[in-house]
Amino acid sequence: MSDNKVATIHLGDVIYADIDSNEYLREIHDNLLYNYAAKMLNIFDQTSRPVDKIDALRFADLLSKSTHSTNSDQHKMWAQEIITLLCSIYPDDPAVSYYAGSVLTSTGNYQGRNLVAKDYQSGAVLDRMYSEYSKELLTIPAMPEFQFLRAQKQVYDHLTDQYFSYSGPTSMGKSFIMRMFLKSQVESGVEKNFALIVPTKALINEVTSKIINDLKENLKKYNYRLVTSAGALVLKEQHNFIFVLTPERLLYLLISNPDLELHYLFVDEAHKLSEVDSRGPFYYKVIDKLVERKNKPHVIFASPNIPNPEIYLRSIPDIETPEKWKLASSFSPVTQFKFLISFRQRSISMFNDYSRTLTKIAQFTGEISLDTILPLVSRDSDVFSVK
């Protein structure tokens, strides 16, 4: 008998292996971008490129369901971009509206779905069941009327780990995830102390204001106090605390109150640990002081969109496999379309993020300035001619 093992190949691996380089998909996407730009410049009717709308919808639906590929986040963002372009170009098309619901449900973007896919609930029974299941799965415990993005939910589910480090783009809402965890903990009646390290004094006021808005009267109801200074008088009283401090202030707090127990330490903007400035060592001192305690706190790092967020876990002694405590996401719920206006060449072009190319959309026909061009983009105008 042969001992040769049969390799297992997932269907998803085959489907998505070469989809990024699919020439037809790239042509559809490029033509949609061109048509969108032409519509924005009010020259849509005379310059539109041919696009098979059904094929475009099917590609968007396929990309939105990418899960096994290493480029899943990019596929989902590409799906969102295609469906956004279609919704803009064909705002009254029921097929586009229906597919938008499917695509945005598959990417977990319920905020977007609620804006552009009003007719989605009229779809098939299985689609509605999947939509409702996904919606329930992504519901924010502390705000049940809203849903997390899928990447946010993945992070949220790890915040009870002893250590965890995650990264993502600004639009991922990294601080929002922390605040929703805090809100859930406080409103469930737990008695713990939480500390959030922020890199600047200005951010102390911003984050504190958001936490107060999240919790409102529940801060006092559950005997919690927000502390933004190491010498706050309220520290002498019996409360649960939420500290929002710079690393210097938190270090001073720990030195002044050696018996103060912290159950959670959130390090926002964790990339500041590796910056060469006077603040970096304070982060390390804080972490050292806390992890050498008998009752070690949970330590959570949040950083910008980097591929190796586990690097910050290496600041904690005795972590043998930091890779298991990390999550890196590049998914963004925000779709951006970029125009390049050249006053030297007197032209306006559209940038394609996937092909990394510029396509000229229009040429200026008269004198124009930036102050006058921006209001004209969404109005009927004859200041552009296509060449």
mmCIF file with all atom_site columns, C-alpha atoms in Angstrom, residues 86-253:
data_model
loop_
_atom_site.group_PDB
_atom_site.id
_atom_site.type_symbol
_atom_site.label_atom_id
_atom_site.label_alt_id
_atom_site.label_comp_id
_atom_site.label_asym_id
_atom_site.label_entity_id
_atom_site.label_seq_id
_atom_site.pdbx_PDB_ins_code
_atom_site.Cartn_x
_atom_site.Cartn_y
_atom_site.Cartn_z
_atom_site.occupancy
_atom_site.B_iso_or_equiv
_atom_site.pdbx_formal_charge
_atom_site.auth_seq_id
_atom_site.auth_comp_id
_atom_site.auth_asym_id
_atom_site.auth_atom_id
_atom_site.pdbx_PDB_model_num
ATOM 1   C CA . LEU A 1 86  ? -22.531 50.476 -8.608  1.00 0.00 ? 86  LEU A CA 1
ATOM 2   C CA . CYS A 1 87  ? -24.847 52.069 -6.034  1.00 0.00 ? 87  CYS A CA 1
ATOM 3   C CA . SER A 1 88  ? -23.618 55.508 -7.042  1.00 0.00 ? 88  SER A CA 1
ATOM 4   C CA . ILE A 1 89  ? -23.928 54.911 -10.790 1.00 0.00 ? 89  ILE A CA 1
ATOM 5   C CA . TYR A 1 90  ? -27.245 52.984 -10.596 1.00 0.00 ? 90  TYR A CA 1
ATOM 6   C CA . PRO A 1 91  ? -28.948 54.387 -7.468  1.00 0.00 ? 91  PRO A CA 1
ATOM 7   C CA . ASP A 1 92  ? -32.447 53.201 -8.405  1.00 0.00 ? 92  ASP A CA 1
ATOM 8   C CA . ASP A 1 93  ? -31.587 49.707 -9.634  1.00 0.00 ? 93  ASP A CA 1
ATOM 9   C CA . PRO A 1 94  ? -33.276 47.052 -7.423  1.00 0.00 ? 94  PRO A CA 1
ATOM 10  C CA . ALA A 1 95  ? -30.718 44.384 -8.372  1.00 0.00 ? 95  ALA A CA 1
ATOM 11  C CA . VAL A 1 96  ? -27.867 46.630 -7.240  1.00 0.00 ? 96  VAL A CA 1
ATOM 12  C CA . SER A 1 97  ? -29.681 47.372 -3.996  1.00 0.00 ? 97  SER A CA 1
ATOM 13  C CA . TYR A 1 98  ? -30.243 43.672 -3.346  1.00 0.00 ? 98  TYR A CA 1
ATOM 14  C CA . TYR A 1 99  ? -26.638 42.710 -4.056  1.00 0.00 ? 99  TYR A CA 1
ATOM 15  C CA . ALA A 1 100 ? -25.470 45.588 -1.871  1.00 0.00 ? 100 ALA A CA 1
ATOM 16  C CA . GLY A 1 101 ? -27.300 43.973 1.025   1.00 0.00 ? 101 GLY A CA 1
ATOM 17  C CA . SER A 1 102 ? -25.643 40.625 0.368   1.00 0.00 ? 102 SER A CA 1
ATOM 18  C CA . VAL A 1 103 ? -22.161 42.099 -0.088  1.00 0.00 ? 103 VAL A CA 1
ATOM 19  C CA . LEU A 1 104 ? -22.242 44.346 2.979   1.00 0.00 ? 104 LEU A CA 1
ATOM 20  C CA . THR A 1 105 ? -23.715 41.568 5.110   1.00 0.00 ? 105 THR A CA 1
ATOM 21  C CA . SER A 1 106 ? -20.901 39.237 4.028   1.00 0.00 ? 106 SER A CA 1
ATOM 22  C CA . THR A 1 107 ? -18.287 41.849 4.934   1.00 0.00 ? 107 THR A CA 1
ATOM 23  C CA . GLY A 1 108 ? -20.015 42.527 8.245   1.00 0.00 ? 108 GLY A CA 1
ATOM 24  C CA . ASN A 1 109 ? -20.552 46.198 7.412   1.00 0.00 ? 109 ASN A CA 1
ATOM 25  C CA . TYR A 1 110 ? -24.040 46.686 8.836   1.00 0.00 ? 110 TYR A CA 1
ATOM 26  C CA . GLN A 1 111 ? -23.639 50.446 9.134   1.00 0.00 ? 111 GLN A CA 1
ATOM 27  C CA . GLY A 1 112 ? -23.081 50.606 5.390   1.00 0.00 ? 112 GLY A CA 1
ATOM 28  C CA . ARG A 1 113 ? -25.826 48.114 4.663   1.00 0.00 ? 113 ARG A CA 1
ATOM 29  C CA . ASN A 1 114 ? -28.371 50.198 6.539   1.00 0.00 ? 114 ASN A CA 1
ATOM 30  C CA . LEU A 1 115 ? -27.465 53.184 4.357   1.00 0.00 ? 115 LEU A CA 1
ATOM 31  C CA . VAL A 1 116 ? -27.503 51.665 0.882   1.00 0.00 ? 116 VAL A CA 1
ATOM 32  C CA . ALA A 1 117 ? -29.415 48.393 0.983   1.00 0.00 ? 117 ALA A CA 1
ATOM 33  C CA . LYS A 1 118 ? -32.927 49.219 2.124   1.00 0.00 ? 118 LYS A CA 1
ATOM 34  C CA . ASP A 1 119 ? -34.528 46.523 -0.050  1.00 0.00 ? 119 ASP A CA 1
ATOM 35  C CA . TYR A 1 120 ? -32.311 43.671 1.036   1.00 0.00 ? 120 TYR A CA 1
ATOM 36  C CA . GLN A 1 121 ? -34.875 42.179 3.426   1.00 0.00 ? 121 GLN A CA 1
ATOM 37  C CA . SER A 1 122 ? -37.138 41.384 0.477   1.00 0.00 ? 122 SER A CA 1
ATOM 38  C CA . GLY A 1 123 ? -34.661 38.719 -0.645  1.00 0.00 ? 123 GLY A CA 1
ATOM 39  C CA . ALA A 1 124 ? -34.704 34.959 -0.346  1.00 0.00 ? 124 ALA A CA 1
ATOM 40  C CA . VAL A 1 125 ? -35.441 33.225 2.946   1.00 0.00 ? 125 VAL A CA 1
ATOM 41  C CA . LEU A 1 126 ? -31.937 31.757 3.329   1.00 0.00 ? 126 LEU A CA 1
ATOM 42  C CA . ASP A 1 127 ? -30.382 35.156 2.679   1.00 0.00 ? 127 ASP A CA 1
ATOM 43  C CA . ARG A 1 128 ? -32.599 36.738 5.331   1.00 0.00 ? 128 ARG A CA 1
ATOM 44  C CA . MET A 1 129 ? -31.740 33.991 7.804   1.00 0.00 ? 129 MET A CA 1
ATOM 45  C CA . TYR A 1 130 ? -28.010 34.454 7.205   1.00 0.00 ? 130 TYR A CA 1
ATOM 46  C CA . SER A 1 131 ? -28.393 38.219 7.510   1.00 0.00 ? 131 SER A CA 1
ATOM 47  C CA . GLU A 1 132 ? -30.219 37.978 10.828  1.00 0.00 ? 132 GLU A CA 1
ATOM 48  C CA . TYR A 1 133 ? -27.742 35.406 12.171  1.00 0.00 ? 133 TYR A CA 1
ATOM 49  C CA . SER A 1 134 ? -24.789 37.613 11.233  1.00 0.00 ? 134 SER A CA 1
ATOM 50  C CA . LYS A 1 135 ? -26.489 40.665 12.679  1.00 0.00 ? 135 LYS A CA 1
ATOM 51  C CA . GLU A 1 136 ? -27.091 38.893 15.993  1.00 0.00 ? 136 GLU A CA 1
ATOM 52  C CA . LEU A 1 137 ? -23.537 37.543 16.049  1.00 0.00 ? 137 LEU A CA 1
ATOM 53  C CA . LEU A 1 138 ? -22.078 41.026 15.569  1.00 0.00 ? 138 LEU A CA 1
ATOM 54  C CA . THR A 1 139 ? -24.388 42.834 17.995  1.00 0.00 ? 139 THR A CA 1
ATOM 55  C CA . ILE A 1 140 ? -22.497 45.082 20.413  1.00 0.00 ? 140 ILE A CA 1
ATOM 56  C CA . PRO A 1 141 ? -23.384 43.816 23.929  1.00 0.00 ? 141 PRO A CA 1
ATOM 57  C CA . ALA A 1 142 ? -23.300 47.307 25.453  1.00 0.00 ? 142 ALA A CA 1
ATOM 58  C CA . MET A 1 143 ? -25.226 48.846 22.517  1.00 0.00 ? 143 MET A CA 1
ATOM 59  C CA . PRO A 1 144 ? -27.546 46.121 21.183  1.00 0.00 ? 144 PRO A CA 1
ATOM 60  C CA . GLU A 1 145 ? -29.075 48.429 18.584  1.00 0.00 ? 145 GLU A CA 1
ATOM 61  C CA . PHE A 1 146 ? -25.724 48.516 16.765  1.00 0.00 ? 146 PHE A CA 1
ATOM 62  C CA . GLN A 1 147 ? -23.349 45.937 15.294  1.00 0.00 ? 147 GLN A CA 1
ATOM 63  C CA . PHE A 1 148 ? -19.579 45.514 15.281  1.00 0.00 ? 148 PHE A CA 1
ATOM 64  C CA . LEU A 1 149 ? -17.620 45.140 12.089  1.00 0.00 ? 149 LEU A CA 1
ATOM 65  C CA . ARG A 1 150 ? -16.341 41.562 11.809  1.00 0.00 ? 150 ARG A CA 1
ATOM 66  C CA . ALA A 1 151 ? -12.777 42.640 12.572  1.00 0.00 ? 151 ALA A CA 1
ATOM 67  C CA . GLN A 1 152 ? -13.997 44.572 15.614  1.00 0.00 ? 152 GLN A CA 1
ATOM 68  C CA . LYS A 1 153 ? -15.900 41.519 16.875  1.00 0.00 ? 153 LYS A CA 1
ATOM 69  C CA . GLN A 1 154 ? -12.782 39.352 16.506  1.00 0.00 ? 154 GLN A CA 1
ATOM 70  C CA . VAL A 1 155 ? -10.837 41.800 18.664  1.00 0.00 ? 155 VAL A CA 1
ATOM 71  C CA . TYR A 1 156 ? -13.642 42.185 21.215  1.00 0.00 ? 156 TYR A CA 1
ATOM 72  C CA . ASP A 1 157 ? -13.805 38.436 21.777  1.00 0.00 ? 157 ASP A CA 1
ATOM 73  C CA . HIS A 1 158 ? -10.093 38.431 22.726  1.00 0.00 ? 158 HIS A CA 1
ATOM 74  C CA . LEU A 1 159 ? -10.206 41.242 25.277  1.00 0.00 ? 159 LEU A CA 1
ATOM 75  C CA . THR A 1 160 ? -10.650 38.770 28.131  1.00 0.00 ? 160 THR A CA 1
ATOM 76  C CA . ASP A 1 161 ? -7.351  37.065 27.198  1.00 0.00 ? 161 ASP A CA 1
ATOM 77  C CA . GLN A 1 162 ? -4.495  37.585 29.631  1.00 0.00 ? 162 GLN A CA 1
ATOM 78  C CA . TYR A 1 163 ? -2.525  39.393 26.930  1.00 0.00 ? 163 TYR A CA 1
ATOM 79  C CA . PHE A 1 164 ? -3.533  40.555 23.487  1.00 0.00 ? 164 PHE A CA 1
ATOM 80  C CA . SER A 1 165 ? -2.213  42.886 20.789  1.00 0.00 ? 165 SER A CA 1
ATOM 81  C CA . TYR A 1 166 ? -4.119  43.989 17.719  1.00 0.00 ? 166 TYR A CA 1
ATOM 82  C CA . SER A 1 167 ? -3.638  46.379 14.840  1.00 0.00 ? 167 SER A CA 1
ATOM 83  C CA . GLY A 1 168 ? -5.829  47.878 12.165  1.00 0.00 ? 168 GLY A CA 1
ATOM 84  C CA . PRO A 1 169 ? -6.512  51.010 10.120  1.00 0.00 ? 169 PRO A CA 1
ATOM 85  C CA . THR A 1 170 ? -7.897  54.138 11.748  1.00 0.00 ? 170 THR A CA 1
ATOM 86  C CA . SER A 1 171 ? -11.378 53.402 10.409  1.00 0.00 ? 171 SER A CA 1
ATOM 87  C CA . MET A 1 172 ? -11.406 50.097 12.303  1.00 0.00 ? 172 MET A CA 1
ATOM 88  C CA . GLY A 1 173 ? -12.278 51.993 15.510  1.00 0.00 ? 173 GLY A CA 1
ATOM 89  C CA . LYS A 1 174 ? -9.635  50.459 17.777  1.00 0.00 ? 174 LYS A CA 1
ATOM 90  C CA . SER A 1 175 ? -10.403 52.767 20.723  1.00 0.00 ? 175 SER A CA 1
ATOM 91  C CA . PHE A 1 176 ? -14.134 52.253 20.229  1.00 0.00 ? 176 PHE A CA 1
ATOM 92  C CA . ILE A 1 177 ? -13.708 48.514 20.840  1.00 0.00 ? 177 ILE A CA 1
ATOM 93  C CA . MET A 1 178 ? -11.972 49.213 24.162  1.00 0.00 ? 178 MET A CA 1
ATOM 94  C CA . ARG A 1 179 ? -14.694 51.636 25.206  1.00 0.00 ? 179 ARG A CA 1
ATOM 95  C CA . MET A 1 180 ? -17.465 49.164 24.385  1.00 0.00 ? 180 MET A CA 1
ATOM 96  C CA . PHE A 1 181 ? -15.673 46.532 26.470  1.00 0.00 ? 181 PHE A CA 1
ATOM 97  C CA . LEU A 1 182 ? -15.427 48.994 29.360  1.00 0.00 ? 182 LEU A CA 1
ATOM 98  C CA . LYS A 1 183 ? -19.096 49.897 29.028  1.00 0.00 ? 183 LYS A CA 1
ATOM 99  C CA . SER A 1 184 ? -20.124 46.240 29.037  1.00 0.00 ? 184 SER A CA 1
ATOM 100 C CA . GLN A 1 185 ? -17.978 45.474 32.076  1.00 0.00 ? 185 GLN A CA 1
ATOM 101 C CA . VAL A 1 186 ? -19.240 48.422 34.110  1.00 0.00 ? 186 VAL A CA 1
ATOM 102 C CA . GLU A 1 187 ? -22.899 47.903 33.264  1.00 0.00 ? 187 GLU A CA 1
ATOM 103 C CA . SER A 1 188 ? -22.696 44.194 34.089  1.00 0.00 ? 188 SER A CA 1
ATOM 104 C CA . GLY A 1 189 ? -21.752 45.148 37.646  1.00 0.00 ? 189 GLY A CA 1
ATOM 105 C CA . VAL A 1 190 ? -18.151 43.910 37.793  1.00 0.00 ? 190 VAL A CA 1
ATOM 106 C CA . GLU A 1 191 ? -15.917 45.603 40.360  1.00 0.00 ? 191 GLU A CA 1
ATOM 107 C CA . LYS A 1 192 ? -12.559 46.140 38.700  1.00 0.00 ? 192 LYS A CA 1
ATOM 108 C CA . ASN A 1 193 ? -10.059 48.874 37.985  1.00 0.00 ? 193 ASN A CA 1
ATOM 109 C CA . PHE A 1 194 ? -9.205  49.724 34.394  1.00 0.00 ? 194 PHE A CA 1
ATOM 110 C CA . ALA A 1 195 ? -6.373  51.864 33.038  1.00 0.00 ? 195 ALA A CA 1
ATOM 111 C CA . LEU A 1 196 ? -6.068  53.323 29.545  1.00 0.00 ? 196 LEU A CA 1
ATOM 112 C CA . ILE A 1 197 ? -2.702  54.723 28.515  1.00 0.00 ? 197 ILE A CA 1
ATOM 113 C CA . VAL A 1 198 ? -2.890  57.467 25.900  1.00 0.00 ? 198 VAL A CA 1
ATOM 114 C CA . PRO A 1 199 ? 0.172   59.163 24.405  1.00 0.00 ? 199 PRO A CA 1
ATOM 115 C CA . THR A 1 200 ? -0.720  62.826 25.007  1.00 0.00 ? 200 THR A CA 1
ATOM 116 C CA . LYS A 1 201 ? -2.497  65.052 27.525  1.00 0.00 ? 201 LYS A CA 1
ATOM 117 C CA . ALA A 1 202 ? -4.836  66.263 24.798  1.00 0.00 ? 202 ALA A CA 1
ATOM 118 C CA . LEU A 1 203 ? -6.071  62.699 24.255  1.00 0.00 ? 203 LEU A CA 1
ATOM 119 C CA . ILE A 1 204 ? -6.859  62.360 27.958  1.00 0.00 ? 204 ILE A CA 1
ATOM 120 C CA . ASN A 1 205 ? -9.663  64.907 27.607  1.00 0.00 ? 205 ASN A CA 1
ATOM 121 C CA . GLU A 1 206 ? -10.912 63.399 24.344  1.00 0.00 ? 206 GLU A CA 1
ATOM 122 C CA . VAL A 1 207 ? -11.058 59.807 25.619  1.00 0.00 ? 207 VAL A CA 1
ATOM 123 C CA . THR A 1 208 ? -12.499 60.836 28.991  1.00 0.00 ? 208 THR A CA 1
ATOM 124 C CA . SER A 1 209 ? -15.282 62.760 27.284  1.00 0.00 ? 209 SER A CA 1
ATOM 125 C CA . LYS A 1 210 ? -16.202 59.723 25.168  1.00 0.00 ? 210 LYS A CA 1
ATOM 126 C CA . ILE A 1 211 ? -16.254 57.376 28.190  1.00 0.00 ? 211 ILE A CA 1
ATOM 127 C CA . ILE A 1 212 ? -18.499 59.791 30.101  1.00 0.00 ? 212 ILE A CA 1
ATOM 128 C CA . ASN A 1 213 ? -20.827 59.928 27.103  1.00 0.00 ? 213 ASN A CA 1
ATOM 129 C CA . ASP A 1 214 ? -20.824 56.101 26.867  1.00 0.00 ? 214 ASP A CA 1
ATOM 130 C CA . LEU A 1 215 ? -21.646 55.487 30.527  1.00 0.00 ? 215 LEU A CA 1
ATOM 131 C CA . LYS A 1 216 ? -23.421 58.670 31.658  1.00 0.00 ? 216 LYS A CA 1
ATOM 132 C CA . GLU A 1 217 ? -25.163 58.101 34.996  1.00 0.00 ? 217 GLU A CA 1
ATOM 133 C CA . ASN A 1 218 ? -23.989 54.477 35.134  1.00 0.00 ? 218 ASN A CA 1
ATOM 134 C CA . LEU A 1 219 ? -20.570 55.673 36.300  1.00 0.00 ? 219 LEU A CA 1
ATOM 135 C CA . LYS A 1 220 ? -21.986 56.702 39.653  1.00 0.00 ? 220 LYS A CA 1
ATOM 136 C CA . LYS A 1 221 ? -24.653 53.998 39.681  1.00 0.00 ? 221 LYS A CA 1
ATOM 137 C CA . TYR A 1 222 ? -21.974 51.284 39.653  1.00 0.00 ? 222 TYR A CA 1
ATOM 138 C CA . ASN A 1 223 ? -19.593 53.247 41.900  1.00 0.00 ? 223 ASN A CA 1
ATOM 139 C CA . TYR A 1 224 ? -17.024 54.027 39.205  1.00 0.00 ? 224 TYR A CA 1
ATOM 140 C CA . ARG A 1 225 ? -14.924 57.169 39.045  1.00 0.00 ? 225 ARG A CA 1
ATOM 141 C CA . LEU A 1 226 ? -12.905 58.491 36.111  1.00 0.00 ? 226 LEU A CA 1
ATOM 142 C CA . VAL A 1 227 ? -9.389  59.556 37.112  1.00 0.00 ? 227 VAL A CA 1
ATOM 143 C CA . THR A 1 228 ? -7.107  61.641 34.892  1.00 0.00 ? 228 THR A CA 1
ATOM 144 C CA . SER A 1 229 ? -4.511  62.684 37.471  1.00 0.00 ? 229 SER A CA 1
ATOM 145 C CA . ALA A 1 230 ? -2.175  60.635 39.647  1.00 0.00 ? 230 ALA A CA 1
ATOM 146 C CA . GLY A 1 231 ? -2.919  62.890 42.624  1.00 0.00 ? 231 GLY A CA 1
ATOM 147 C CA . ALA A 1 232 ? -6.738  62.889 42.416  1.00 0.00 ? 232 ALA A CA 1
ATOM 148 C CA . LEU A 1 233 ? -8.388  63.178 45.833  1.00 0.00 ? 233 LEU A CA 1
ATOM 149 C CA . VAL A 1 234 ? -11.016 60.609 44.859  1.00 0.00 ? 234 VAL A CA 1
ATOM 150 C CA . LEU A 1 235 ? -8.303  57.932 45.086  1.00 0.00 ? 235 LEU A CA 1
ATOM 151 C CA . LYS A 1 236 ? -8.594  58.103 48.879  1.00 0.00 ? 236 LYS A CA 1
ATOM 152 C CA . GLU A 1 237 ? -12.225 56.959 48.670  1.00 0.00 ? 237 GLU A CA 1
ATOM 153 C CA . GLN A 1 238 ? -13.695 53.518 48.091  1.00 0.00 ? 238 GLN A CA 1
ATOM 154 C CA . HIS A 1 239 ? -14.588 53.299 44.411  1.00 0.00 ? 239 HIS A CA 1
ATOM 155 C CA . ASN A 1 240 ? -13.915 51.332 41.266  1.00 0.00 ? 240 ASN A CA 1
ATOM 156 C CA . PHE A 1 241 ? -11.710 53.337 38.947  1.00 0.00 ? 241 PHE A CA 1
ATOM 157 C CA . ILE A 1 242 ? -11.211 53.986 35.253  1.00 0.00 ? 242 ILE A CA 1
ATOM 158 C CA . PHE A 1 243 ? -7.863  55.683 34.742  1.00 0.00 ? 243 PHE A CA 1
ATOM 159 C CA . VAL A 1 244 ? -7.156  57.628 31.564  1.00 0.00 ? 244 VAL A CA 1
ATOM 160 C CA . LEU A 1 245 ? -3.533  58.709 31.828  1.00 0.00 ? 245 LEU A CA 1
ATOM 161 C CA . THR A 1 246 ? -0.308  59.279 29.937  1.00 0.00 ? 246 THR A CA 1
ATOM 162 C CA . PRO A 1 247 ? 2.417   56.706 30.719  1.00 0.00 ? 247 PRO A CA 1
ATOM 163 C CA . GLU A 1 248 ? 4.227   59.226 32.949  1.00 0.00 ? 248 GLU A CA 1
ATOM 164 C CA . ARG A 1 249 ? 1.105   59.859 35.039  1.00 0.00 ? 249 ARG A CA 1
ATOM 165 C CA . LEU A 1 250 ? 0.301   56.189 35.340  1.00 0.00 ? 250 LEU A CA 1
ATOM 166 C CA . LEU A 1 251 ? 3.842   55.379 36.470  1.00 0.00 ? 251 LEU A CA 1
ATOM 167 C CA . TYR A 1 252 ? 3.626   58.068 39.149  1.00 0.00 ? 252 TYR A CA 1
ATOM 168 C CA . LEU A 1 253 ? 0.230   56.678 40.205  1.00 0.00 ? 253 LEU A CA 1
#
